[in-house]
Short mmCIF file of N, CA and C in Angstrom, two decimals:
data_model
loop_
_atom_site.label_atom_id
_atom_site.label_comp_id
_atom_site.label_asym_id
_atom_site.label_seq_id
_atom_site.Cartn_x
_atom_site.Cartn_y
_atom_site.Cartn_z
N UNK A 1 -66.23 193.03 -61.49
CA UNK A 1 -66.06 194.47 -61.38
C UNK A 1 -64.58 194.81 -61.26
N UNK A 2 -64.23 196.00 -61.65
CA UNK A 2 -62.83 196.39 -61.65
C UNK A 2 -62.40 196.91 -60.28
N UNK A 3 -61.08 196.99 -60.08
CA UNK A 3 -60.54 197.54 -58.84
C UNK A 3 -61.00 198.98 -58.65
N UNK A 4 -61.04 199.73 -59.73
CA UNK A 4 -61.43 201.14 -59.64
C UNK A 4 -62.87 201.26 -59.15
N UNK A 5 -63.76 200.37 -59.61
CA UNK A 5 -65.15 200.42 -59.18
C UNK A 5 -65.27 200.08 -57.70
N UNK A 6 -64.52 199.11 -57.24
CA UNK A 6 -64.60 198.70 -55.84
C UNK A 6 -64.09 199.80 -54.94
N UNK A 7 -63.01 200.43 -55.30
CA UNK A 7 -62.39 201.41 -54.43
C UNK A 7 -62.81 202.83 -54.71
N UNK A 8 -63.28 203.12 -55.89
CA UNK A 8 -63.65 204.48 -56.22
C UNK A 8 -62.49 205.31 -56.75
N UNK A 9 -61.27 204.82 -56.62
CA UNK A 9 -60.10 205.52 -57.14
C UNK A 9 -59.33 204.55 -58.02
N UNK A 10 -58.79 205.03 -59.12
CA UNK A 10 -58.02 204.11 -59.97
C UNK A 10 -56.70 203.75 -59.29
N UNK A 11 -56.32 202.49 -59.43
CA UNK A 11 -55.02 202.03 -58.97
C UNK A 11 -54.14 201.84 -60.19
N UNK A 12 -52.86 202.12 -60.07
CA UNK A 12 -51.98 201.83 -61.20
C UNK A 12 -51.93 200.32 -61.41
N UNK A 13 -51.75 199.92 -62.65
CA UNK A 13 -51.68 198.48 -62.92
C UNK A 13 -50.34 197.94 -62.46
N UNK A 14 -50.34 196.68 -61.98
CA UNK A 14 -49.07 196.12 -61.55
C UNK A 14 -48.13 195.95 -62.74
N UNK A 15 -46.90 196.24 -62.54
CA UNK A 15 -45.90 196.06 -63.57
C UNK A 15 -44.68 195.40 -62.96
N UNK A 16 -43.94 194.68 -63.71
CA UNK A 16 -42.82 193.96 -63.12
C UNK A 16 -41.70 194.89 -62.70
N UNK A 17 -41.07 194.71 -61.54
CA UNK A 17 -41.54 193.88 -60.45
C UNK A 17 -42.41 194.66 -59.48
N UNK A 18 -42.49 195.99 -59.63
CA UNK A 18 -43.29 196.81 -58.73
C UNK A 18 -44.41 197.47 -59.52
N UNK A 19 -45.17 198.30 -58.83
CA UNK A 19 -46.26 199.00 -59.47
C UNK A 19 -45.70 200.23 -60.19
N UNK A 20 -46.53 200.84 -61.03
CA UNK A 20 -46.14 202.09 -61.66
C UNK A 20 -45.78 203.08 -60.56
N UNK A 21 -44.79 203.89 -60.79
CA UNK A 21 -44.27 204.72 -59.71
C UNK A 21 -44.68 206.18 -59.83
N UNK A 22 -45.31 206.70 -58.75
CA UNK A 22 -45.59 208.13 -58.64
C UNK A 22 -44.35 208.84 -58.13
N UNK A 23 -43.54 208.13 -57.38
CA UNK A 23 -42.36 208.70 -56.74
C UNK A 23 -41.17 207.78 -57.02
N UNK A 24 -40.53 207.92 -58.19
CA UNK A 24 -39.48 206.98 -58.58
C UNK A 24 -38.22 207.05 -57.69
N UNK A 25 -37.99 208.16 -57.03
CA UNK A 25 -36.80 208.31 -56.17
C UNK A 25 -37.20 208.81 -54.79
N UNK A 26 -37.85 207.97 -54.00
CA UNK A 26 -38.31 208.44 -52.69
C UNK A 26 -37.15 208.66 -51.74
N UNK A 27 -37.36 209.55 -50.79
CA UNK A 27 -36.36 209.74 -49.75
C UNK A 27 -36.46 208.55 -48.80
N UNK A 28 -35.33 207.90 -48.57
CA UNK A 28 -35.29 206.71 -47.71
C UNK A 28 -34.62 207.10 -46.40
N UNK A 29 -35.29 206.76 -45.30
CA UNK A 29 -34.79 207.08 -43.97
C UNK A 29 -34.25 205.81 -43.32
N UNK A 30 -33.38 205.97 -42.36
CA UNK A 30 -32.87 204.81 -41.63
C UNK A 30 -33.98 204.30 -40.73
N UNK A 31 -34.25 203.01 -40.82
CA UNK A 31 -35.27 202.40 -39.97
C UNK A 31 -34.70 202.19 -38.58
N UNK A 32 -35.59 202.05 -37.61
CA UNK A 32 -35.18 201.91 -36.22
C UNK A 32 -34.27 200.73 -35.97
N UNK A 33 -34.46 199.66 -36.72
CA UNK A 33 -33.63 198.46 -36.55
C UNK A 33 -33.93 197.72 -35.27
N UNK A 34 -33.97 196.41 -35.35
CA UNK A 34 -34.22 195.60 -34.16
C UNK A 34 -35.64 195.72 -33.67
N UNK A 35 -35.92 194.98 -32.63
CA UNK A 35 -37.26 194.99 -32.06
C UNK A 35 -37.48 196.27 -31.28
N UNK A 36 -38.71 196.69 -31.23
CA UNK A 36 -39.09 197.85 -30.45
C UNK A 36 -39.05 197.45 -28.98
N UNK A 37 -38.40 198.26 -28.15
CA UNK A 37 -38.30 197.96 -26.72
C UNK A 37 -39.69 197.99 -26.11
N UNK A 38 -39.96 197.05 -25.23
CA UNK A 38 -41.24 197.02 -24.55
C UNK A 38 -42.19 195.96 -25.07
N UNK A 39 -41.75 195.19 -26.06
CA UNK A 39 -42.60 194.13 -26.57
C UNK A 39 -42.49 192.90 -25.69
N UNK A 40 -43.56 192.14 -25.67
CA UNK A 40 -43.53 190.91 -24.90
C UNK A 40 -44.19 189.80 -25.70
N UNK A 41 -43.87 188.59 -25.34
CA UNK A 41 -44.44 187.42 -26.01
C UNK A 41 -45.91 187.28 -25.63
N UNK A 42 -46.75 187.04 -26.59
CA UNK A 42 -48.18 186.78 -26.34
C UNK A 42 -48.46 185.34 -26.72
N UNK A 43 -49.21 184.69 -25.89
CA UNK A 43 -49.56 183.31 -26.15
C UNK A 43 -50.48 183.22 -27.36
N UNK A 44 -50.28 182.19 -28.17
CA UNK A 44 -51.13 181.98 -29.33
C UNK A 44 -52.58 181.83 -28.90
N UNK A 45 -52.80 181.17 -27.77
CA UNK A 45 -54.17 180.97 -27.28
C UNK A 45 -54.86 182.31 -27.01
N UNK A 46 -54.10 183.32 -26.55
CA UNK A 46 -54.69 184.64 -26.31
C UNK A 46 -55.09 185.29 -27.62
N UNK A 47 -54.24 185.18 -28.63
CA UNK A 47 -54.54 185.79 -29.91
C UNK A 47 -55.71 185.13 -30.62
N UNK A 48 -55.90 183.84 -30.39
CA UNK A 48 -56.96 183.10 -31.07
C UNK A 48 -58.22 182.93 -30.23
N UNK A 49 -58.19 183.40 -29.00
CA UNK A 49 -59.32 183.16 -28.10
C UNK A 49 -60.56 183.89 -28.57
N UNK A 50 -61.70 183.30 -28.21
CA UNK A 50 -62.97 183.95 -28.45
C UNK A 50 -63.02 185.20 -27.58
N UNK A 51 -63.57 186.26 -28.09
CA UNK A 51 -63.60 187.52 -27.37
C UNK A 51 -64.91 187.73 -26.62
N UNK A 52 -65.69 186.70 -26.44
CA UNK A 52 -67.00 186.83 -25.82
C UNK A 52 -66.98 186.77 -24.30
N UNK A 53 -65.90 186.34 -23.71
CA UNK A 53 -65.83 186.17 -22.26
C UNK A 53 -65.64 187.53 -21.59
N UNK A 54 -66.76 188.10 -21.10
CA UNK A 54 -66.75 189.44 -20.52
C UNK A 54 -65.96 189.49 -19.20
N UNK A 55 -65.92 188.38 -18.47
CA UNK A 55 -65.27 188.36 -17.16
C UNK A 55 -63.76 188.19 -17.25
N UNK A 56 -63.28 187.76 -18.38
CA UNK A 56 -61.86 187.48 -18.53
C UNK A 56 -61.07 188.79 -18.68
N UNK A 57 -59.97 188.88 -17.96
CA UNK A 57 -59.09 190.04 -18.06
C UNK A 57 -58.17 189.85 -19.26
N UNK A 58 -58.04 190.90 -20.07
CA UNK A 58 -57.15 190.85 -21.21
C UNK A 58 -56.04 191.86 -21.01
N UNK A 59 -54.87 191.50 -21.46
CA UNK A 59 -53.75 192.42 -21.45
C UNK A 59 -53.87 193.29 -22.70
N UNK A 60 -53.86 194.59 -22.52
CA UNK A 60 -54.01 195.49 -23.66
C UNK A 60 -52.83 195.40 -24.61
N UNK A 61 -53.13 195.55 -25.90
CA UNK A 61 -52.10 195.66 -26.92
C UNK A 61 -51.51 197.06 -26.80
N UNK A 62 -50.22 197.19 -26.98
CA UNK A 62 -49.57 198.49 -26.86
C UNK A 62 -49.31 199.09 -28.23
N UNK A 63 -49.09 200.39 -28.26
CA UNK A 63 -48.78 201.04 -29.54
C UNK A 63 -47.47 200.50 -30.10
N UNK A 64 -46.54 200.08 -29.23
CA UNK A 64 -45.28 199.52 -29.72
C UNK A 64 -45.52 198.19 -30.44
N UNK A 65 -46.44 197.39 -29.91
CA UNK A 65 -46.76 196.12 -30.58
C UNK A 65 -47.41 196.37 -31.93
N UNK A 66 -48.29 197.36 -31.98
CA UNK A 66 -48.95 197.69 -33.24
C UNK A 66 -47.91 198.18 -34.26
N UNK A 67 -47.05 199.09 -33.84
CA UNK A 67 -46.03 199.61 -34.75
C UNK A 67 -45.09 198.49 -35.22
N UNK A 68 -44.72 197.61 -34.31
CA UNK A 68 -43.83 196.50 -34.69
C UNK A 68 -44.46 195.64 -35.78
N UNK A 69 -45.77 195.47 -35.73
CA UNK A 69 -46.43 194.64 -36.76
C UNK A 69 -46.54 195.36 -38.10
N UNK A 70 -46.38 196.69 -38.11
CA UNK A 70 -46.53 197.47 -39.35
C UNK A 70 -45.21 197.90 -39.98
N UNK A 71 -44.17 198.01 -39.21
CA UNK A 71 -42.96 198.68 -39.65
C UNK A 71 -42.29 198.05 -40.88
N UNK A 72 -42.44 196.75 -41.07
CA UNK A 72 -41.77 196.07 -42.19
C UNK A 72 -42.67 195.86 -43.41
N UNK A 73 -43.91 196.37 -43.38
CA UNK A 73 -44.77 196.23 -44.55
C UNK A 73 -44.07 196.84 -45.75
N UNK A 74 -44.22 196.20 -46.90
CA UNK A 74 -43.57 196.67 -48.13
C UNK A 74 -44.38 197.78 -48.79
N UNK A 75 -43.69 198.75 -49.34
CA UNK A 75 -44.34 199.79 -50.11
C UNK A 75 -44.74 199.21 -51.47
N UNK A 76 -45.97 199.45 -51.94
CA UNK A 76 -46.40 198.88 -53.23
C UNK A 76 -45.55 199.33 -54.42
N UNK A 77 -45.06 200.56 -54.40
CA UNK A 77 -44.24 201.05 -55.51
C UNK A 77 -42.78 200.65 -55.38
N UNK A 78 -42.34 200.43 -54.16
CA UNK A 78 -40.93 200.10 -53.89
C UNK A 78 -40.89 198.90 -52.95
N UNK A 79 -41.15 197.69 -53.47
CA UNK A 79 -41.27 196.51 -52.60
C UNK A 79 -40.00 196.16 -51.83
N UNK A 80 -38.87 196.72 -52.23
CA UNK A 80 -37.63 196.47 -51.50
C UNK A 80 -37.47 197.43 -50.32
N UNK A 81 -38.42 198.36 -50.13
CA UNK A 81 -38.37 199.31 -49.02
C UNK A 81 -39.59 199.12 -48.12
N UNK A 82 -39.37 199.30 -46.83
CA UNK A 82 -40.47 199.16 -45.87
C UNK A 82 -41.19 200.50 -45.70
N UNK A 83 -42.41 200.42 -45.18
CA UNK A 83 -43.15 201.64 -44.91
C UNK A 83 -42.45 202.48 -43.84
N UNK A 84 -41.72 201.83 -42.93
CA UNK A 84 -40.95 202.58 -41.94
C UNK A 84 -39.81 203.34 -42.61
N UNK A 85 -39.10 202.70 -43.53
CA UNK A 85 -37.98 203.36 -44.20
C UNK A 85 -38.41 204.59 -44.99
N UNK A 86 -39.64 204.59 -45.46
CA UNK A 86 -40.16 205.71 -46.23
C UNK A 86 -40.93 206.70 -45.35
N UNK A 87 -40.98 206.44 -44.05
CA UNK A 87 -41.72 207.24 -43.07
C UNK A 87 -43.20 207.34 -43.42
N UNK A 88 -43.71 206.28 -44.04
CA UNK A 88 -45.14 206.19 -44.29
C UNK A 88 -45.83 205.84 -42.98
N UNK A 89 -45.22 204.94 -42.20
CA UNK A 89 -45.70 204.65 -40.85
C UNK A 89 -44.61 205.05 -39.86
N UNK A 90 -45.05 205.65 -38.77
CA UNK A 90 -44.14 206.10 -37.72
C UNK A 90 -44.77 205.78 -36.37
N UNK A 91 -43.96 205.45 -35.40
CA UNK A 91 -44.50 205.07 -34.09
C UNK A 91 -45.31 206.20 -33.46
N UNK A 92 -44.96 207.44 -33.74
CA UNK A 92 -45.70 208.57 -33.17
C UNK A 92 -47.07 208.78 -33.78
N UNK A 93 -47.39 208.05 -34.85
CA UNK A 93 -48.69 208.17 -35.50
C UNK A 93 -49.55 206.94 -35.27
N UNK A 94 -49.20 206.18 -34.23
CA UNK A 94 -49.95 204.98 -33.85
C UNK A 94 -50.34 205.15 -32.39
N UNK A 95 -51.59 204.87 -32.05
CA UNK A 95 -51.95 204.87 -30.65
C UNK A 95 -53.09 203.90 -30.41
N UNK A 96 -53.19 203.47 -29.15
CA UNK A 96 -54.22 202.53 -28.73
C UNK A 96 -55.03 203.21 -27.65
N UNK A 97 -56.35 203.20 -27.83
CA UNK A 97 -57.27 203.80 -26.88
C UNK A 97 -58.30 202.74 -26.51
N UNK A 98 -58.03 202.03 -25.40
CA UNK A 98 -58.93 200.94 -25.02
C UNK A 98 -58.88 199.83 -26.05
N UNK A 99 -60.03 199.56 -26.66
CA UNK A 99 -60.12 198.50 -27.67
C UNK A 99 -60.11 199.07 -29.09
N UNK A 100 -59.60 200.27 -29.22
CA UNK A 100 -59.53 200.91 -30.53
C UNK A 100 -58.07 201.21 -30.87
N UNK A 101 -57.65 200.81 -32.06
CA UNK A 101 -56.29 201.06 -32.54
C UNK A 101 -56.37 202.08 -33.67
N UNK A 102 -55.57 203.14 -33.55
CA UNK A 102 -55.55 204.21 -34.54
C UNK A 102 -54.19 204.25 -35.22
N UNK A 103 -54.21 204.34 -36.54
CA UNK A 103 -52.97 204.48 -37.32
C UNK A 103 -53.20 205.58 -38.35
N UNK A 104 -52.30 206.55 -38.36
CA UNK A 104 -52.31 207.58 -39.40
C UNK A 104 -51.03 207.40 -40.20
N UNK A 105 -51.17 207.26 -41.51
CA UNK A 105 -49.99 207.05 -42.36
C UNK A 105 -49.79 208.23 -43.29
N UNK A 106 -48.56 208.39 -43.75
CA UNK A 106 -48.19 209.53 -44.59
C UNK A 106 -47.68 209.02 -45.94
N UNK A 107 -48.43 209.22 -47.01
CA UNK A 107 -47.92 208.84 -48.34
C UNK A 107 -46.65 209.63 -48.66
N UNK A 108 -45.80 209.06 -49.50
CA UNK A 108 -44.52 209.72 -49.80
C UNK A 108 -44.69 210.99 -50.62
N UNK A 109 -45.76 211.08 -51.38
CA UNK A 109 -46.06 212.29 -52.16
C UNK A 109 -47.56 212.58 -52.06
N UNK A 110 -47.97 213.84 -52.15
CA UNK A 110 -49.39 214.20 -52.03
C UNK A 110 -50.27 213.62 -53.13
N UNK A 111 -49.67 213.18 -54.23
CA UNK A 111 -50.44 212.62 -55.35
C UNK A 111 -50.36 211.10 -55.41
N UNK A 112 -49.91 210.46 -54.35
CA UNK A 112 -49.71 209.01 -54.32
C UNK A 112 -50.97 208.28 -54.77
N UNK A 113 -50.86 207.52 -55.85
CA UNK A 113 -52.01 206.81 -56.39
C UNK A 113 -52.27 205.49 -55.68
N UNK A 114 -51.37 205.07 -54.81
CA UNK A 114 -51.56 203.81 -54.09
C UNK A 114 -51.85 204.04 -52.60
N UNK A 115 -52.29 205.24 -52.25
CA UNK A 115 -52.60 205.54 -50.85
C UNK A 115 -53.68 204.61 -50.30
N UNK A 116 -54.72 204.35 -51.09
CA UNK A 116 -55.78 203.45 -50.64
C UNK A 116 -55.22 202.04 -50.44
N UNK A 117 -54.39 201.59 -51.35
CA UNK A 117 -53.77 200.27 -51.23
C UNK A 117 -52.90 200.19 -49.98
N UNK A 118 -52.14 201.23 -49.68
CA UNK A 118 -51.31 201.24 -48.47
C UNK A 118 -52.21 201.16 -47.24
N UNK A 119 -53.27 201.95 -47.21
CA UNK A 119 -54.20 201.91 -46.08
C UNK A 119 -54.86 200.55 -45.92
N UNK A 120 -55.26 199.94 -47.03
CA UNK A 120 -55.85 198.59 -46.96
C UNK A 120 -54.83 197.56 -46.47
N UNK A 121 -53.59 197.70 -46.89
CA UNK A 121 -52.54 196.78 -46.44
C UNK A 121 -52.34 196.91 -44.93
N UNK A 122 -52.29 198.13 -44.43
CA UNK A 122 -52.14 198.36 -42.99
C UNK A 122 -53.33 197.76 -42.25
N UNK A 123 -54.52 198.03 -42.74
CA UNK A 123 -55.74 197.52 -42.09
C UNK A 123 -55.77 196.00 -42.10
N UNK A 124 -55.44 195.39 -43.24
CA UNK A 124 -55.45 193.93 -43.35
C UNK A 124 -54.41 193.30 -42.41
N UNK A 125 -53.23 193.89 -42.35
CA UNK A 125 -52.18 193.37 -41.45
C UNK A 125 -52.66 193.40 -40.00
N UNK A 126 -53.26 194.50 -39.58
CA UNK A 126 -53.74 194.60 -38.20
C UNK A 126 -54.91 193.65 -37.94
N UNK A 127 -55.80 193.50 -38.90
CA UNK A 127 -56.91 192.56 -38.73
C UNK A 127 -56.41 191.13 -38.56
N UNK A 128 -55.32 190.81 -39.23
CA UNK A 128 -54.74 189.48 -39.14
C UNK A 128 -53.87 189.31 -37.89
N UNK A 129 -53.37 190.40 -37.34
CA UNK A 129 -52.40 190.34 -36.25
C UNK A 129 -52.99 190.55 -34.86
N UNK A 130 -54.04 191.33 -34.76
CA UNK A 130 -54.59 191.69 -33.46
C UNK A 130 -55.75 190.79 -33.09
N UNK A 131 -55.99 190.63 -31.79
CA UNK A 131 -57.21 189.92 -31.37
C UNK A 131 -58.44 190.62 -31.95
N UNK A 132 -59.47 189.84 -32.21
CA UNK A 132 -60.65 190.35 -32.90
C UNK A 132 -61.41 191.43 -32.13
N UNK A 133 -61.17 191.55 -30.84
CA UNK A 133 -61.91 192.53 -30.04
C UNK A 133 -61.52 193.98 -30.36
N UNK A 134 -60.43 194.19 -31.09
CA UNK A 134 -59.96 195.54 -31.39
C UNK A 134 -60.61 196.09 -32.65
N UNK A 135 -61.03 197.36 -32.59
CA UNK A 135 -61.51 198.10 -33.75
C UNK A 135 -60.31 198.84 -34.31
N UNK A 136 -60.16 198.81 -35.61
CA UNK A 136 -58.97 199.37 -36.26
C UNK A 136 -59.38 200.56 -37.13
N UNK A 137 -58.77 201.71 -36.85
CA UNK A 137 -58.99 202.92 -37.64
C UNK A 137 -57.69 203.27 -38.35
N UNK A 138 -57.74 203.34 -39.67
CA UNK A 138 -56.56 203.68 -40.47
C UNK A 138 -56.94 204.89 -41.32
N UNK A 139 -56.13 205.93 -41.24
CA UNK A 139 -56.38 207.15 -42.01
C UNK A 139 -55.07 207.76 -42.49
N UNK A 140 -55.20 208.64 -43.47
CA UNK A 140 -54.05 209.41 -43.94
C UNK A 140 -53.79 210.54 -42.94
N UNK A 141 -52.52 210.77 -42.65
CA UNK A 141 -52.17 211.87 -41.75
C UNK A 141 -52.67 213.17 -42.38
N UNK A 142 -53.36 214.01 -41.60
CA UNK A 142 -53.97 215.23 -42.16
C UNK A 142 -52.98 216.11 -42.93
N UNK A 143 -53.44 216.52 -44.13
CA UNK A 143 -52.67 217.45 -44.95
C UNK A 143 -51.56 216.85 -45.78
N UNK A 144 -51.50 215.51 -45.88
CA UNK A 144 -50.38 214.89 -46.60
C UNK A 144 -50.77 214.26 -47.94
N UNK A 145 -52.06 214.35 -48.33
CA UNK A 145 -52.48 213.76 -49.60
C UNK A 145 -53.58 214.61 -50.22
N UNK A 146 -53.54 214.74 -51.55
CA UNK A 146 -54.53 215.56 -52.27
C UNK A 146 -55.95 215.01 -52.18
N UNK A 147 -56.09 213.69 -52.02
CA UNK A 147 -57.43 213.08 -51.95
C UNK A 147 -57.64 212.44 -50.58
N UNK A 148 -57.15 213.10 -49.56
CA UNK A 148 -57.22 212.59 -48.19
C UNK A 148 -58.65 212.22 -47.78
N UNK A 149 -59.60 213.11 -48.00
CA UNK A 149 -60.98 212.84 -47.57
C UNK A 149 -61.57 211.62 -48.26
N UNK A 150 -61.35 211.50 -49.59
CA UNK A 150 -61.89 210.37 -50.33
C UNK A 150 -61.26 209.05 -49.87
N UNK A 151 -59.94 209.04 -49.69
CA UNK A 151 -59.25 207.83 -49.27
C UNK A 151 -59.70 207.43 -47.86
N UNK A 152 -59.76 208.40 -46.95
CA UNK A 152 -60.20 208.10 -45.58
C UNK A 152 -61.63 207.56 -45.56
N UNK A 153 -62.50 208.13 -46.40
CA UNK A 153 -63.88 207.65 -46.47
C UNK A 153 -63.91 206.18 -46.91
N UNK A 154 -63.10 205.84 -47.90
CA UNK A 154 -63.04 204.45 -48.37
C UNK A 154 -62.51 203.52 -47.29
N UNK A 155 -61.45 203.95 -46.59
CA UNK A 155 -60.84 203.09 -45.57
C UNK A 155 -61.74 202.90 -44.35
N UNK A 156 -62.68 203.81 -44.15
CA UNK A 156 -63.58 203.70 -43.00
C UNK A 156 -64.93 203.12 -43.36
N UNK A 157 -65.12 202.72 -44.61
CA UNK A 157 -66.36 202.11 -45.07
C UNK A 157 -66.19 200.59 -45.02
N UNK A 158 -66.80 199.95 -44.04
CA UNK A 158 -66.64 198.51 -43.83
C UNK A 158 -66.98 197.70 -45.07
N UNK A 159 -68.05 198.08 -45.76
CA UNK A 159 -68.47 197.32 -46.93
C UNK A 159 -67.48 197.45 -48.08
N UNK A 160 -66.96 198.64 -48.30
CA UNK A 160 -65.95 198.82 -49.35
C UNK A 160 -64.67 198.07 -49.02
N UNK A 161 -64.25 198.13 -47.75
CA UNK A 161 -63.04 197.42 -47.35
C UNK A 161 -63.24 195.92 -47.53
N UNK A 162 -64.39 195.40 -47.09
CA UNK A 162 -64.67 193.97 -47.25
C UNK A 162 -64.66 193.57 -48.72
N UNK A 163 -65.30 194.37 -49.57
CA UNK A 163 -65.32 194.07 -51.01
C UNK A 163 -63.91 194.11 -51.59
N UNK A 164 -63.13 195.09 -51.19
CA UNK A 164 -61.76 195.21 -51.70
C UNK A 164 -60.93 194.01 -51.28
N UNK A 165 -61.08 193.57 -50.02
CA UNK A 165 -60.30 192.44 -49.53
C UNK A 165 -60.73 191.11 -50.14
N UNK A 166 -61.92 191.07 -50.71
CA UNK A 166 -62.39 189.86 -51.40
C UNK A 166 -61.95 189.83 -52.86
N UNK A 167 -61.54 190.95 -53.42
CA UNK A 167 -61.13 191.00 -54.81
C UNK A 167 -59.78 190.30 -54.95
N UNK A 168 -59.69 189.23 -55.77
CA UNK A 168 -58.45 188.45 -55.86
C UNK A 168 -57.21 189.25 -56.27
N UNK A 169 -57.34 190.15 -57.23
CA UNK A 169 -56.18 190.93 -57.68
C UNK A 169 -55.70 191.87 -56.57
N UNK A 170 -56.63 192.53 -55.92
CA UNK A 170 -56.27 193.45 -54.84
C UNK A 170 -55.74 192.69 -53.63
N UNK A 171 -56.37 191.57 -53.32
CA UNK A 171 -55.90 190.73 -52.21
C UNK A 171 -54.47 190.26 -52.45
N UNK A 172 -54.14 189.94 -53.69
CA UNK A 172 -52.78 189.53 -54.04
C UNK A 172 -51.78 190.66 -53.78
N UNK A 173 -52.14 191.89 -54.16
CA UNK A 173 -51.26 193.04 -53.92
C UNK A 173 -51.06 193.26 -52.41
N UNK A 174 -52.14 193.13 -51.66
CA UNK A 174 -52.07 193.31 -50.20
C UNK A 174 -51.21 192.21 -49.59
N UNK A 175 -51.44 190.97 -49.99
CA UNK A 175 -50.64 189.85 -49.46
C UNK A 175 -49.16 190.02 -49.77
N UNK A 176 -48.85 190.55 -50.96
CA UNK A 176 -47.44 190.79 -51.30
C UNK A 176 -46.82 191.84 -50.38
N UNK A 177 -47.60 192.83 -49.99
CA UNK A 177 -47.10 193.85 -49.08
C UNK A 177 -46.90 193.35 -47.66
N UNK A 178 -47.66 192.31 -47.29
CA UNK A 178 -47.60 191.76 -45.94
C UNK A 178 -46.59 190.61 -45.82
N UNK A 179 -46.40 189.87 -46.90
CA UNK A 179 -45.57 188.65 -46.86
C UNK A 179 -44.18 188.93 -46.28
N UNK A 180 -43.78 188.10 -45.34
CA UNK A 180 -42.44 188.17 -44.77
C UNK A 180 -42.20 189.34 -43.84
N UNK A 181 -43.27 189.96 -43.34
CA UNK A 181 -43.08 191.16 -42.51
C UNK A 181 -43.05 190.88 -41.02
N UNK A 182 -43.29 189.66 -40.61
CA UNK A 182 -43.19 189.32 -39.19
C UNK A 182 -41.76 188.96 -38.88
N UNK A 183 -41.08 189.82 -38.17
CA UNK A 183 -39.68 189.63 -37.84
C UNK A 183 -39.47 189.80 -36.34
N UNK A 184 -39.91 188.81 -35.57
CA UNK A 184 -39.80 188.96 -34.11
C UNK A 184 -38.35 188.98 -33.64
N UNK A 185 -38.11 189.74 -32.61
CA UNK A 185 -36.80 189.78 -31.98
C UNK A 185 -36.53 188.42 -31.35
N UNK A 186 -35.30 188.00 -31.32
CA UNK A 186 -34.91 186.70 -30.77
C UNK A 186 -35.39 186.56 -29.32
N UNK A 187 -35.39 187.65 -28.56
CA UNK A 187 -35.81 187.59 -27.18
C UNK A 187 -37.28 187.25 -27.00
N UNK A 188 -38.08 187.41 -28.07
CA UNK A 188 -39.49 187.08 -27.99
C UNK A 188 -39.81 185.65 -28.38
N UNK A 189 -38.82 184.92 -28.90
CA UNK A 189 -39.03 183.55 -29.32
C UNK A 189 -38.94 182.60 -28.13
N UNK A 190 -39.68 181.52 -28.21
CA UNK A 190 -39.64 180.51 -27.16
C UNK A 190 -38.35 179.72 -27.26
N UNK A 191 -37.77 179.41 -26.13
CA UNK A 191 -36.51 178.65 -26.10
C UNK A 191 -36.75 177.19 -26.36
#
């Protein structure tokens, strides 16, 4: 089946070296630079632990940790720019409520044809980065995309997301957006 059938919206075909561009000259903002203040080192055992132990106390993930994991994701149309540089993701649009993580992203233009791909990339990055006990909600920031309702419906449909993440071509695009995005601050590294 095609990508369009899996997602319900057509994706532009990949072209060298980036995807077809809806926004060939996006406004680029200065990124925050450096690690977000307030981050701490988490043990690998905590991230990989089984989440079934009801009696075990867990340290909550913070919105700063979530934002730090997303800020360097590559834009599908402009792989040399991060989602933070394009203000697609912003720390003020990320929050954690108990075991639920919410992210609202803003496409660079209201007609962005890769909005679903950006949302899937954000969702995949968080699924790979956060302990499994967290539920992840990713949506378009209200009023910033012409097909906001359709894209949000797709991103919140577990079966569609699972099918999309199993599609080799789409998985490759998502992996390209995630590759090389973990840039921990030196202070978080073990000595």
